[in-house]
Amino acid sequence: MPIYEYVCDDCGQRYERIVMNQRTKVTCPKCDSGKHTVQLSVFAAPSNGSKASNRSSSGPSGGGGCCGGACGCH
Ligand SMILES: [Zn+2]
């Protein structure tokens, strides 16, 4: 769900609201003013989860390899 960040035009208070629809009336929690500037929410940015999945799939191969102890490469 979208979370919007607002900055009050009257007192400068910053606050965040979950807005279900555009008609939701948002007022400042500090001065109850309806005038505000909508900021881009940082929580809306997509988190990059591809690195975690890539890391687990292409990590160092456990066991096997040349130095497993059976090849005598030391
Ligand atoms: Zn305010």
PDB file of N, CA, C and O and ligand atoms in Angstrom:
ATOM      1  N   MET A   1       0.852  -1.202   0.000  1.00  0.00           N
ATOM      2  CA  MET A   1       0.000   0.000   0.000  1.00  0.00           C
ATOM      3  C   MET A   1       0.882   1.244   0.000  1.00  0.00           C
ATOM      4  O   MET A   1       1.962   1.222   0.572  1.00  0.00           O
ATOM      5  N   PRO A   2       0.404   2.265  -0.642  1.00  0.00           N
ATOM      6  CA  PRO A   2       1.245   3.458  -0.778  1.00  0.00           C
ATOM      7  C   PRO A   2       1.332   4.260   0.517  1.00  0.00           C
ATOM      8  O   PRO A   2       0.342   4.469   1.199  1.00  0.00           O
ATOM      9  N   ILE A   3       2.524   4.671   0.828  1.00  0.00           N
ATOM     10  CA  ILE A   3       2.735   5.542   1.975  1.00  0.00           C
ATOM     11  C   ILE A   3       3.284   6.859   1.455  1.00  0.00           C
ATOM     12  O   ILE A   3       4.295   6.874   0.764  1.00  0.00           O
ATOM     13  N   TYR A   4       2.585   7.936   1.770  1.00  0.00           N
ATOM     14  CA  TYR A   4       3.016   9.247   1.316  1.00  0.00           C
ATOM     15  C   TYR A   4       3.586  10.044   2.475  1.00  0.00           C
ATOM     16  O   TYR A   4       3.133   9.924   3.603  1.00  0.00           O
ATOM     17  N   GLU A   5       4.581  10.838   2.132  1.00  0.00           N
ATOM     18  CA  GLU A   5       5.162  11.697   3.152  1.00  0.00           C
ATOM     19  C   GLU A   5       4.753  13.126   2.860  1.00  0.00           C
ATOM     20  O   GLU A   5       4.847  13.587   1.723  1.00  0.00           O
ATOM     21  N   TYR A   6       4.305  13.803   3.882  1.00  0.00           N
ATOM     22  CA  TYR A   6       3.805  15.159   3.729  1.00  0.00           C
ATOM     23  C   TYR A   6       4.658  16.124   4.537  1.00  0.00           C
ATOM     24  O   TYR A   6       5.201  15.775   5.575  1.00  0.00           O
ATOM     25  N   VAL A   7       4.719  17.341   4.031  1.00  0.00           N
ATOM     26  CA  VAL A   7       5.329  18.418   4.789  1.00  0.00           C
ATOM     27  C   VAL A   7       4.295  19.519   4.913  1.00  0.00           C
ATOM     28  O   VAL A   7       3.781  20.023   3.908  1.00  0.00           O
ATOM     29  N   CYS A   8       3.961  19.855   6.124  1.00  0.00           N
ATOM     30  CA  CYS A   8       2.940  20.864   6.374  1.00  0.00           C
ATOM     31  C   CYS A   8       3.408  22.234   5.880  1.00  0.00           C
ATOM     32  O   CYS A   8       4.541  22.645   6.134  1.00  0.00           O
ATOM     33  N   ASP A   9       2.523  22.909   5.164  1.00  0.00           N
ATOM     34  CA  ASP A   9       2.876  24.234   4.657  1.00  0.00           C
ATOM     35  C   ASP A   9       2.831  25.299   5.747  1.00  0.00           C
ATOM     36  O   ASP A   9       3.420  26.364   5.605  1.00  0.00           O
ATOM     37  N   ASP A  10       2.133  25.009   6.795  1.00  0.00           N
ATOM     38  CA  ASP A  10       1.972  26.015   7.840  1.00  0.00           C
ATOM     39  C   ASP A  10       3.045  25.939   8.917  1.00  0.00           C
ATOM     40  O   ASP A  10       3.620  26.948   9.314  1.00  0.00           O
ATOM     41  N   CYS A  11       3.329  24.714   9.366  1.00  0.00           N
ATOM     42  CA  CYS A  11       4.287  24.604  10.470  1.00  0.00           C
ATOM     43  C   CYS A  11       5.535  23.814  10.099  1.00  0.00           C
ATOM     44  O   CYS A  11       6.468  23.743  10.872  1.00  0.00           O
ATOM     45  N   GLY A  12       5.528  23.200   8.919  1.00  0.00           N
ATOM     46  CA  GLY A  12       6.715  22.473   8.489  1.00  0.00           C
ATOM     47  C   GLY A  12       6.831  21.088   9.076  1.00  0.00           C
ATOM     48  O   GLY A  12       7.859  20.420   8.903  1.00  0.00           O
ATOM     49  N   GLN A  13       5.809  20.640   9.743  1.00  0.00           N
ATOM     50  CA  GLN A  13       5.823  19.297  10.334  1.00  0.00           C
ATOM     51  C   GLN A  13       5.841  18.248   9.230  1.00  0.00           C
ATOM     52  O   GLN A  13       5.101  18.325   8.261  1.00  0.00           O
ATOM     53  N   ARG A  14       6.697  17.269   9.383  1.00  0.00           N
ATOM     54  CA  ARG A  14       6.732  16.164   8.420  1.00  0.00           C
ATOM     55  C   ARG A  14       6.003  14.965   9.003  1.00  0.00           C
ATOM     56  O   ARG A  14       6.212  14.606  10.160  1.00  0.00           O
ATOM     57  N   TYR A  15       5.175  14.351   8.186  1.00  0.00           N
ATOM     58  CA  TYR A  15       4.429  13.197   8.661  1.00  0.00           C
ATOM     59  C   TYR A  15       4.108  12.294   7.491  1.00  0.00           C
ATOM     60  O   TYR A  15       4.107  12.706   6.341  1.00  0.00           O
ATOM     61  N   GLU A  16       3.828  11.050   7.803  1.00  0.00           N
ATOM     62  CA  GLU A  16       3.547  10.056   6.772  1.00  0.00           C
ATOM     63  C   GLU A  16       2.160   9.492   6.971  1.00  0.00           C
ATOM     64  O   GLU A  16       1.714   9.307   8.092  1.00  0.00           O
ATOM     65  N   ARG A  17       1.525   9.216   5.861  1.00  0.00           N
ATOM     66  CA  ARG A  17       0.178   8.656   5.927  1.00  0.00           C
ATOM     67  C   ARG A  17       0.035   7.563   4.882  1.00  0.00           C
ATOM     68  O   ARG A  17       0.534   7.689   3.771  1.00  0.00           O
ATOM     69  N   ILE A  18      -0.663   6.532   5.269  1.00  0.00           N
ATOM     70  CA  ILE A  18      -1.047   5.517   4.295  1.00  0.00           C
ATOM     71  C   ILE A  18      -2.337   5.973   3.635  1.00  0.00           C
ATOM     72  O   ILE A  18      -3.341   6.184   4.303  1.00  0.00           O
ATOM     73  N   VAL A  19      -2.277   6.168   2.335  1.00  0.00           N
ATOM     74  CA  VAL A  19      -3.410   6.720   1.610  1.00  0.00           C
ATOM     75  C   VAL A  19      -4.057   5.623   0.764  1.00  0.00           C
ATOM     76  O   VAL A  19      -3.450   5.095  -0.158  1.00  0.00           O
ATOM     77  N   MET A  20      -5.273   5.279   1.117  1.00  0.00           N
ATOM     78  CA  MET A  20      -5.986   4.242   0.378  1.00  0.00           C
ATOM     79  C   MET A  20      -6.483   4.768  -0.969  1.00  0.00           C
ATOM     80  O   MET A  20      -6.486   4.076  -1.959  1.00  0.00           O
ATOM     81  N   ASN A  21      -6.902   6.013  -0.990  1.00  0.00           N
ATOM     82  CA  ASN A  21      -7.316   6.627  -2.246  1.00  0.00           C
ATOM     83  C   ASN A  21      -6.991   8.113  -2.211  1.00  0.00           C
ATOM     84  O   ASN A  21      -6.675   8.670  -1.162  1.00  0.00           O
ATOM     85  N   GLN A  22      -7.077   8.720  -3.370  1.00  0.00           N
ATOM     86  CA  GLN A  22      -6.650  10.107  -3.487  1.00  0.00           C
ATOM     87  C   GLN A  22      -7.600  11.072  -2.769  1.00  0.00           C
ATOM     88  O   GLN A  22      -7.259  12.218  -2.544  1.00  0.00           O
ATOM     89  N   ARG A  23      -8.765  10.587  -2.424  1.00  0.00           N
ATOM     90  CA  ARG A  23      -9.737  11.477  -1.776  1.00  0.00           C
ATOM     91  C   ARG A  23      -9.558  11.526  -0.271  1.00  0.00           C
ATOM     92  O   ARG A  23     -10.254  12.254   0.420  1.00  0.00           O
ATOM     93  N   THR A  24      -8.663  10.720   0.231  1.00  0.00           N
ATOM     94  CA  THR A  24      -8.429  10.733   1.672  1.00  0.00           C
ATOM     95  C   THR A  24      -7.920  12.102   2.107  1.00  0.00           C
ATOM     96  O   THR A  24      -6.960  12.623   1.545  1.00  0.00           O
ATOM     97  N   LYS A  25      -8.597  12.658   3.095  1.00  0.00           N
ATOM     98  CA  LYS A  25      -8.189  13.981   3.569  1.00  0.00           C
ATOM     99  C   LYS A  25      -7.065  13.831   4.584  1.00  0.00           C
ATOM    100  O   LYS A  25      -7.188  13.086   5.554  1.00  0.00           O
ATOM    101  N   VAL A  26      -6.003  14.497   4.311  1.00  0.00           N
ATOM    102  CA  VAL A  26      -4.839  14.425   5.199  1.00  0.00           C
ATOM    103  C   VAL A  26      -4.636  15.777   5.855  1.00  0.00           C
ATOM    104  O   VAL A  26      -4.581  16.801   5.176  1.00  0.00           O
ATOM    105  N   THR A  27      -4.561  15.746   7.154  1.00  0.00           N
ATOM    106  CA  THR A  27      -4.311  16.984   7.881  1.00  0.00           C
ATOM    107  C   THR A  27      -3.088  16.825   8.770  1.00  0.00           C
ATOM    108  O   THR A  27      -2.727  15.713   9.155  1.00  0.00           O
ATOM    109  N   CYS A  28      -2.480  17.928   9.063  1.00  0.00           N
ATOM    110  CA  CYS A  28      -1.278  17.923   9.879  1.00  0.00           C
ATOM    111  C   CYS A  28      -1.596  17.470  11.299  1.00  0.00           C
ATOM    112  O   CYS A  28      -2.543  17.968  11.908  1.00  0.00           O
ATOM    113  N   PRO A  29      -0.852  16.521  11.851  1.00  0.00           N
ATOM    114  CA  PRO A  29      -1.101  16.067  13.222  1.00  0.00           C
ATOM    115  C   PRO A  29      -0.708  17.105  14.264  1.00  0.00           C
ATOM    116  O   PRO A  29      -1.086  17.001  15.421  1.00  0.00           O
ATOM    117  N   LYS A  30       0.038  18.102  13.838  1.00  0.00           N
ATOM    118  CA  LYS A  30       0.519  19.096  14.800  1.00  0.00           C
ATOM    119  C   LYS A  30      -0.396  20.314  14.871  1.00  0.00           C
ATOM    120  O   LYS A  30      -0.797  20.743  15.941  1.00  0.00           O
ATOM    121  N   CYS A  31      -0.730  20.848  13.692  1.00  0.00           N
ATOM    122  CA  CYS A  31      -1.539  22.072  13.687  1.00  0.00           C
ATOM    123  C   CYS A  31      -2.882  21.864  12.990  1.00  0.00           C
ATOM    124  O   CYS A  31      -3.655  22.791  12.866  1.00  0.00           O
ATOM    125  N   ASP A  32      -3.139  20.650  12.529  1.00  0.00           N
ATOM    126  CA  ASP A  32      -4.414  20.293  11.912  1.00  0.00           C
ATOM    127  C   ASP A  32      -4.678  21.079  10.634  1.00  0.00           C
ATOM    128  O   ASP A  32      -5.822  21.249  10.227  1.00  0.00           O
ATOM    129  N   SER A  33      -3.635  21.505   9.986  1.00  0.00           N
ATOM    130  CA  SER A  33      -3.800  22.225   8.729  1.00  0.00           C
ATOM    131  C   SER A  33      -3.944  21.242   7.575  1.00  0.00           C
ATOM    132  O   SER A  33      -3.355  20.163   7.579  1.00  0.00           O
ATOM    133  N   GLY A  34      -4.744  21.608   6.609  1.00  0.00           N
ATOM    134  CA  GLY A  34      -4.947  20.752   5.449  1.00  0.00           C
ATOM    135  C   GLY A  34      -4.002  21.081   4.315  1.00  0.00           C
ATOM    136  O   GLY A  34      -3.993  20.414   3.274  1.00  0.00           O
ATOM    137  N   LYS A  35      -3.191  22.106   4.507  1.00  0.00           N
ATOM    138  CA  LYS A  35      -2.253  22.506   3.458  1.00  0.00           C
ATOM    139  C   LYS A  35      -0.922  21.791   3.662  1.00  0.00           C
ATOM    140  O   LYS A  35      -0.324  21.854   4.737  1.00  0.00           O
ATOM    141  N   HIS A  36      -0.502  21.107   2.621  1.00  0.00           N
ATOM    142  CA  HIS A  36       0.735  20.352   2.768  1.00  0.00           C
ATOM    143  C   HIS A  36       1.355  20.130   1.391  1.00  0.00           C
ATOM    144  O   HIS A  36       0.703  20.277   0.365  1.00  0.00           O
ATOM    145  N   THR A  37       2.597  19.751   1.395  1.00  0.00           N
ATOM    146  CA  THR A  37       3.298  19.375   0.184  1.00  0.00           C
ATOM    147  C   THR A  37       3.600  17.879   0.256  1.00  0.00           C
ATOM    148  O   THR A  37       4.106  17.396   1.266  1.00  0.00           O
ATOM    149  N   VAL A  38       3.261  17.174  -0.796  1.00  0.00           N
ATOM    150  CA  VAL A  38       3.476  15.729  -0.803  1.00  0.00           C
ATOM    151  C   VAL A  38       4.903  15.435  -1.262  1.00  0.00           C
ATOM    152  O   VAL A  38       5.353  15.895  -2.298  1.00  0.00           O
ATOM    153  N   GLN A  39       5.588  14.666  -0.454  1.00  0.00           N
ATOM    154  CA  GLN A  39       6.940  14.254  -0.801  1.00  0.00           C
ATOM    155  C   GLN A  39       6.906  12.829  -1.341  1.00  0.00           C
ATOM    156  O   GLN A  39       5.988  12.064  -1.070  1.00  0.00           O
ATOM    157  N   LEU A  40       7.926  12.468  -2.056  1.00  0.00           N
ATOM    158  CA  LEU A  40       8.024  11.078  -2.492  1.00  0.00           C
ATOM    159  C   LEU A  40       8.403  10.211  -1.307  1.00  0.00           C
ATOM    160  O   LEU A  40       9.303  10.543  -0.557  1.00  0.00           O
ATOM    161  N   SER A  41       7.705   9.112  -1.155  1.00  0.00           N
ATOM    162  CA  SER A  41       7.963   8.240  -0.032  1.00  0.00           C
ATOM    163  C   SER A  41       9.187   7.386  -0.288  1.00  0.00           C
ATOM    164  O   SER A  41       9.337   6.794  -1.353  1.00  0.00           O
ATOM    165  N   VAL A  42      10.055   7.323   0.702  1.00  0.00           N
ATOM    166  CA  VAL A  42      11.248   6.499   0.557  1.00  0.00           C
ATOM    167  C   VAL A  42      10.902   5.029   0.680  1.00  0.00           C
ATOM    168  O   VAL A  42      11.630   4.167   0.206  1.00  0.00           O
ATOM    169  N   PHE A  43       9.765   4.745   1.295  1.00  0.00           N
ATOM    170  CA  PHE A  43       9.379   3.351   1.495  1.00  0.00           C
ATOM    171  C   PHE A  43       8.822   2.740   0.217  1.00  0.00           C
ATOM    172  O   PHE A  43       8.689   1.548   0.129  1.00  0.00           O
ATOM    173  N   ALA A  44       8.526   3.590  -0.755  1.00  0.00           N
ATOM    174  CA  ALA A  44       7.957   3.080  -1.991  1.00  0.00           C
ATOM    175  C   ALA A  44       9.037   2.546  -2.930  1.00  0.00           C
ATOM    176  O   ALA A  44       8.737   1.896  -3.909  1.00  0.00           O
ATOM    177  N   ALA A  45      10.288   2.870  -2.630  1.00  0.00           N
ATOM    178  CA  ALA A  45      11.369   2.411  -3.491  1.00  0.00           C
ATOM    179  C   ALA A  45      11.499   0.898  -3.405  1.00  0.00           C
ATOM    180  O   ALA A  45      11.497   0.343  -2.313  1.00  0.00           O
ATOM    181  N   PRO A  46      11.600   0.248  -4.522  1.00  0.00           N
ATOM    182  CA  PRO A  46      11.702  -1.212  -4.505  1.00  0.00           C
ATOM    183  C   PRO A  46      13.028  -1.672  -3.916  1.00  0.00           C
ATOM    184  O   PRO A  46      14.090  -1.169  -4.286  1.00  0.00           O
ATOM    185  N   SER A  47      12.968  -2.607  -3.001  1.00  0.00           N
ATOM    186  CA  SER A  47      14.202  -3.117  -2.414  1.00  0.00           C
ATOM    187  C   SER A  47      14.826  -4.142  -3.343  1.00  0.00           C
ATOM    188  O   SER A  47      14.139  -4.974  -3.910  1.00  0.00           O
ATOM    189  N   ASN A  48      16.103  -4.076  -3.471  1.00  0.00           N
ATOM    190  CA  ASN A  48      16.801  -4.979  -4.374  1.00  0.00           C
ATOM    191  C   ASN A  48      17.055  -6.308  -3.680  1.00  0.00           C
ATOM    192  O   ASN A  48      17.943  -6.438  -2.860  1.00  0.00           O
ATOM    193  N   GLY A  49      16.251  -7.285  -4.006  1.00  0.00           N
ATOM    194  CA  GLY A  49      16.411  -8.585  -3.375  1.00  0.00           C
ATOM    195  C   GLY A  49      17.122  -9.576  -4.264  1.00  0.00           C
ATOM    196  O   GLY A  49      17.252 -10.740  -3.933  1.00  0.00           O
ATOM    197  N   SER A  50      17.575  -9.117  -5.434  1.00  0.00           N
ATOM    198  CA  SER A  50      18.200 -10.049  -6.372  1.00  0.00           C
ATOM    199  C   SER A  50      19.588 -10.475  -5.899  1.00  0.00           C
ATOM    200  O   SER A  50      20.059 -11.551  -6.209  1.00  0.00           O
ATOM    201  N   LYS A  51      20.236  -9.604  -5.146  1.00  0.00           N
ATOM    202  CA  LYS A  51      21.584  -9.924  -4.693  1.00  0.00           C
ATOM    203  C   LYS A  51      21.583 -11.099  -3.716  1.00  0.00           C
ATOM    204  O   LYS A  51      22.453 -11.952  -3.761  1.00  0.00           O
ATOM    205  N   ALA A  52      20.585 -11.088  -2.845  1.00  0.00           N
ATOM    206  CA  ALA A  52      20.532 -12.146  -1.849  1.00  0.00           C
ATOM    207  C   ALA A  52      20.312 -13.502  -2.512  1.00  0.00           C
ATOM    208  O   ALA A  52      20.949 -14.489  -2.155  1.00  0.00           O
ATOM    209  N   SER A  53      19.420 -13.529  -3.487  1.00  0.00           N
ATOM    210  CA  SER A  53      19.123 -14.799  -4.137  1.00  0.00           C
ATOM    211  C   SER A  53      20.297 -15.244  -5.008  1.00  0.00           C
ATOM    212  O   SER A  53      20.614 -16.419  -5.110  1.00  0.00           O
ATOM    213  N   ASN A  54      20.968 -14.270  -5.616  1.00  0.00           N
ATOM    214  CA  ASN A  54      22.098 -14.595  -6.475  1.00  0.00           C
ATOM    215  C   ASN A  54      23.260 -15.131  -5.647  1.00  0.00           C
ATOM    216  O   ASN A  54      24.024 -15.997  -6.062  1.00  0.00           O
ATOM    217  N   ARG A  55      23.384 -14.593  -4.440  1.00  0.00           N
ATOM    218  CA  ARG A  55      24.495 -14.980  -3.579  1.00  0.00           C
ATOM    219  C   ARG A  55      24.354 -16.428  -3.122  1.00  0.00           C
ATOM    220  O   ARG A  55      25.332 -17.163  -3.043  1.00  0.00           O
ATOM    221  N   SER A  56      23.141 -16.803  -2.837  1.00  0.00           N
ATOM    222  CA  SER A  56      22.941 -18.149  -2.330  1.00  0.00           C
ATOM    223  C   SER A  56      23.128 -19.193  -3.430  1.00  0.00           C
ATOM    224  O   SER A  56      23.518 -20.319  -3.167  1.00  0.00           O
ATOM    225  N   SER A  57      22.828 -18.788  -4.681  1.00  0.00           N
ATOM    226  CA  SER A  57      22.890 -19.764  -5.763  1.00  0.00           C
ATOM    227  C   SER A  57      24.317 -19.927  -6.294  1.00  0.00           C
ATOM    228  O   SER A  57      24.713 -20.998  -6.716  1.00  0.00           O
ATOM    229  N   SER A  58      25.090 -18.813  -6.260  1.00  0.00           N
ATOM    230  CA  SER A  58      26.418 -18.868  -6.852  1.00  0.00           C
ATOM    231  C   SER A  58      27.516 -18.714  -5.802  1.00  0.00           C
ATOM    232  O   SER A  58      28.559 -18.151  -6.067  1.00  0.00           O
ATOM    233  N   GLY A  59      27.259 -19.142  -4.614  1.00  0.00           N
ATOM    234  CA  GLY A  59      28.250 -19.031  -3.553  1.00  0.00           C
ATOM    235  C   GLY A  59      29.378 -20.037  -3.772  1.00  0.00           C
ATOM    236  O   GLY A  59      29.358 -20.800  -4.743  1.00  0.00           O
ATOM    237  N   PRO A  60      30.363 -20.014  -2.880  1.00  0.00           N
ATOM    238  CA  PRO A  60      31.468 -20.972  -3.006  1.00  0.00           C
ATOM    239  C   PRO A  60      30.958 -22.394  -2.850  1.00  0.00           C
ATOM    240  O   PRO A  60      30.224 -22.703  -1.935  1.00  0.00           O
ATOM    241  N   SER A  61      31.372 -23.231  -3.716  1.00  0.00           N
ATOM    242  CA  SER A  61      30.881 -24.601  -3.681  1.00  0.00           C
ATOM    243  C   SER A  61      31.501 -25.355  -2.501  1.00  0.00           C
ATOM    244  O   SER A  61      32.718 -25.462  -2.384  1.00  0.00           O
ATOM    245  N   GLY A  62      30.642 -25.828  -1.649  1.00  0.00           N
ATOM    246  CA  GLY A  62      31.150 -26.541  -0.475  1.00  0.00           C
ATOM    247  C   GLY A  62      31.632 -27.934  -0.855  1.00  0.00           C
ATOM    248  O   GLY A  62      31.053 -28.602  -1.693  1.00  0.00           O
ATOM    249  N   GLY A  63      32.725 -28.367  -0.282  1.00  0.00           N
ATOM    250  CA  GLY A  63      33.229 -29.690  -0.589  1.00  0.00           C
ATOM    251  C   GLY A  63      33.775 -29.743  -2.006  1.00  0.00           C
ATOM    252  O   GLY A  63      33.920 -28.733  -2.675  1.00  0.00           O
ATOM    253  N   GLY A  64      34.081 -30.896  -2.480  1.00  0.00           N
ATOM    254  CA  GLY A  64      34.580 -31.047  -3.838  1.00  0.00           C
ATOM    255  C   GLY A  64      35.843 -30.246  -4.037  1.00  0.00           C
ATOM    256  O   GLY A  64      36.637 -30.088  -3.113  1.00  0.00           O
ATOM    257  N   GLY A  65      36.063 -29.727  -5.209  1.00  0.00           N
ATOM    258  CA  GLY A  65      37.243 -28.923  -5.465  1.00  0.00           C
ATOM    259  C   GLY A  65      38.508 -29.771  -5.444  1.00  0.00           C
ATOM    260  O   GLY A  65      38.484 -30.972  -5.134  1.00  0.00           O
ATOM    261  N   CYS A  66      39.608 -29.109  -5.703  1.00  0.00           N
ATOM    262  CA  CYS A  66      40.866 -29.833  -5.786  1.00  0.00           C
ATOM    263  C   CYS A  66      41.442 -30.142  -4.409  1.00  0.00           C
ATOM    264  O   CYS A  66      42.097 -31.153  -4.207  1.00  0.00           O
ATOM    265  N   CYS A  67      41.199 -29.187  -3.464  1.00  0.00           N
ATOM    266  CA  CYS A  67      41.829 -29.316  -2.164  1.00  0.00           C
ATOM    267  C   CYS A  67      40.953 -30.050  -1.168  1.00  0.00           C
ATOM    268  O   CYS A  67      40.987 -29.766   0.015  1.00  0.00           O
ATOM    269  N   GLY A  68      40.184 -30.980  -1.623  1.00  0.00           N
ATOM    270  CA  GLY A  68      39.332 -31.723  -0.726  1.00  0.00           C
ATOM    271  C   GLY A  68      40.141 -32.672   0.158  1.00  0.00           C
ATOM    272  O   GLY A  68      39.655 -33.203   1.133  1.00  0.00           O
ATOM    273  N   GLY A  69      41.381 -32.898  -0.165  1.00  0.00           N
ATOM    274  CA  GLY A  69      42.219 -33.779   0.642  1.00  0.00           C
ATOM    275  C   GLY A  69      42.538 -35.087  -0.070  1.00  0.00           C
ATOM    276  O   GLY A  69      43.423 -35.824   0.327  1.00  0.00           O
ATOM    277  N   ALA A  70      41.822 -35.336  -1.159  1.00  0.00           N
ATOM    278  CA  ALA A  70      42.009 -36.632  -1.830  1.00  0.00           C
ATOM    279  C   ALA A  70      42.934 -36.540  -3.034  1.00  0.00           C
ATOM    280  O   ALA A  70      43.431 -37.548  -3.527  1.00  0.00           O
ATOM    281  N   CYS A  71      43.227 -35.304  -3.489  1.00  0.00           N
ATOM    282  CA  CYS A  71      44.007 -35.178  -4.714  1.00  0.00           C
ATOM    283  C   CYS A  71      45.487 -34.949  -4.445  1.00  0.00           C
ATOM    284  O   CYS A  71      46.311 -35.068  -5.324  1.00  0.00           O
ATOM    285  N   GLY A  72      45.822 -34.579  -3.200  1.00  0.00           N
ATOM    286  CA  GLY A  72      47.220 -34.398  -2.877  1.00  0.00           C
ATOM    287  C   GLY A  72      47.882 -33.244  -3.598  1.00  0.00           C
ATOM    288  O   GLY A  72      49.028 -33.332  -4.007  1.00  0.00           O
ATOM    289  N   CYS A  73      47.169 -32.135  -3.747  1.00  0.00           N
ATOM    290  CA  CYS A  73      47.721 -30.995  -4.484  1.00  0.00           C
ATOM    291  C   CYS A  73      48.564 -30.103  -3.603  1.00  0.00           C
ATOM    292  O   CYS A  73      49.171 -29.165  -4.066  1.00  0.00           O
ATOM    293  N   HIS A  74      48.630 -30.324  -2.340  1.00  0.00           N
ATOM    294  CA  HIS A  74      49.384 -29.450  -1.449  1.00  0.00           C
ATOM    295  C   HIS A  74      50.884 -29.677  -1.610  1.00  0.00           C
ATOM    296  O   HIS A  74      51.347 -30.807  -1.524  1.00  0.00           O
TER     297      HIS A  74
HETATM  298 ZN    ZN B   1       1.194  21.786  10.507  1.00  0.00          ZN
END
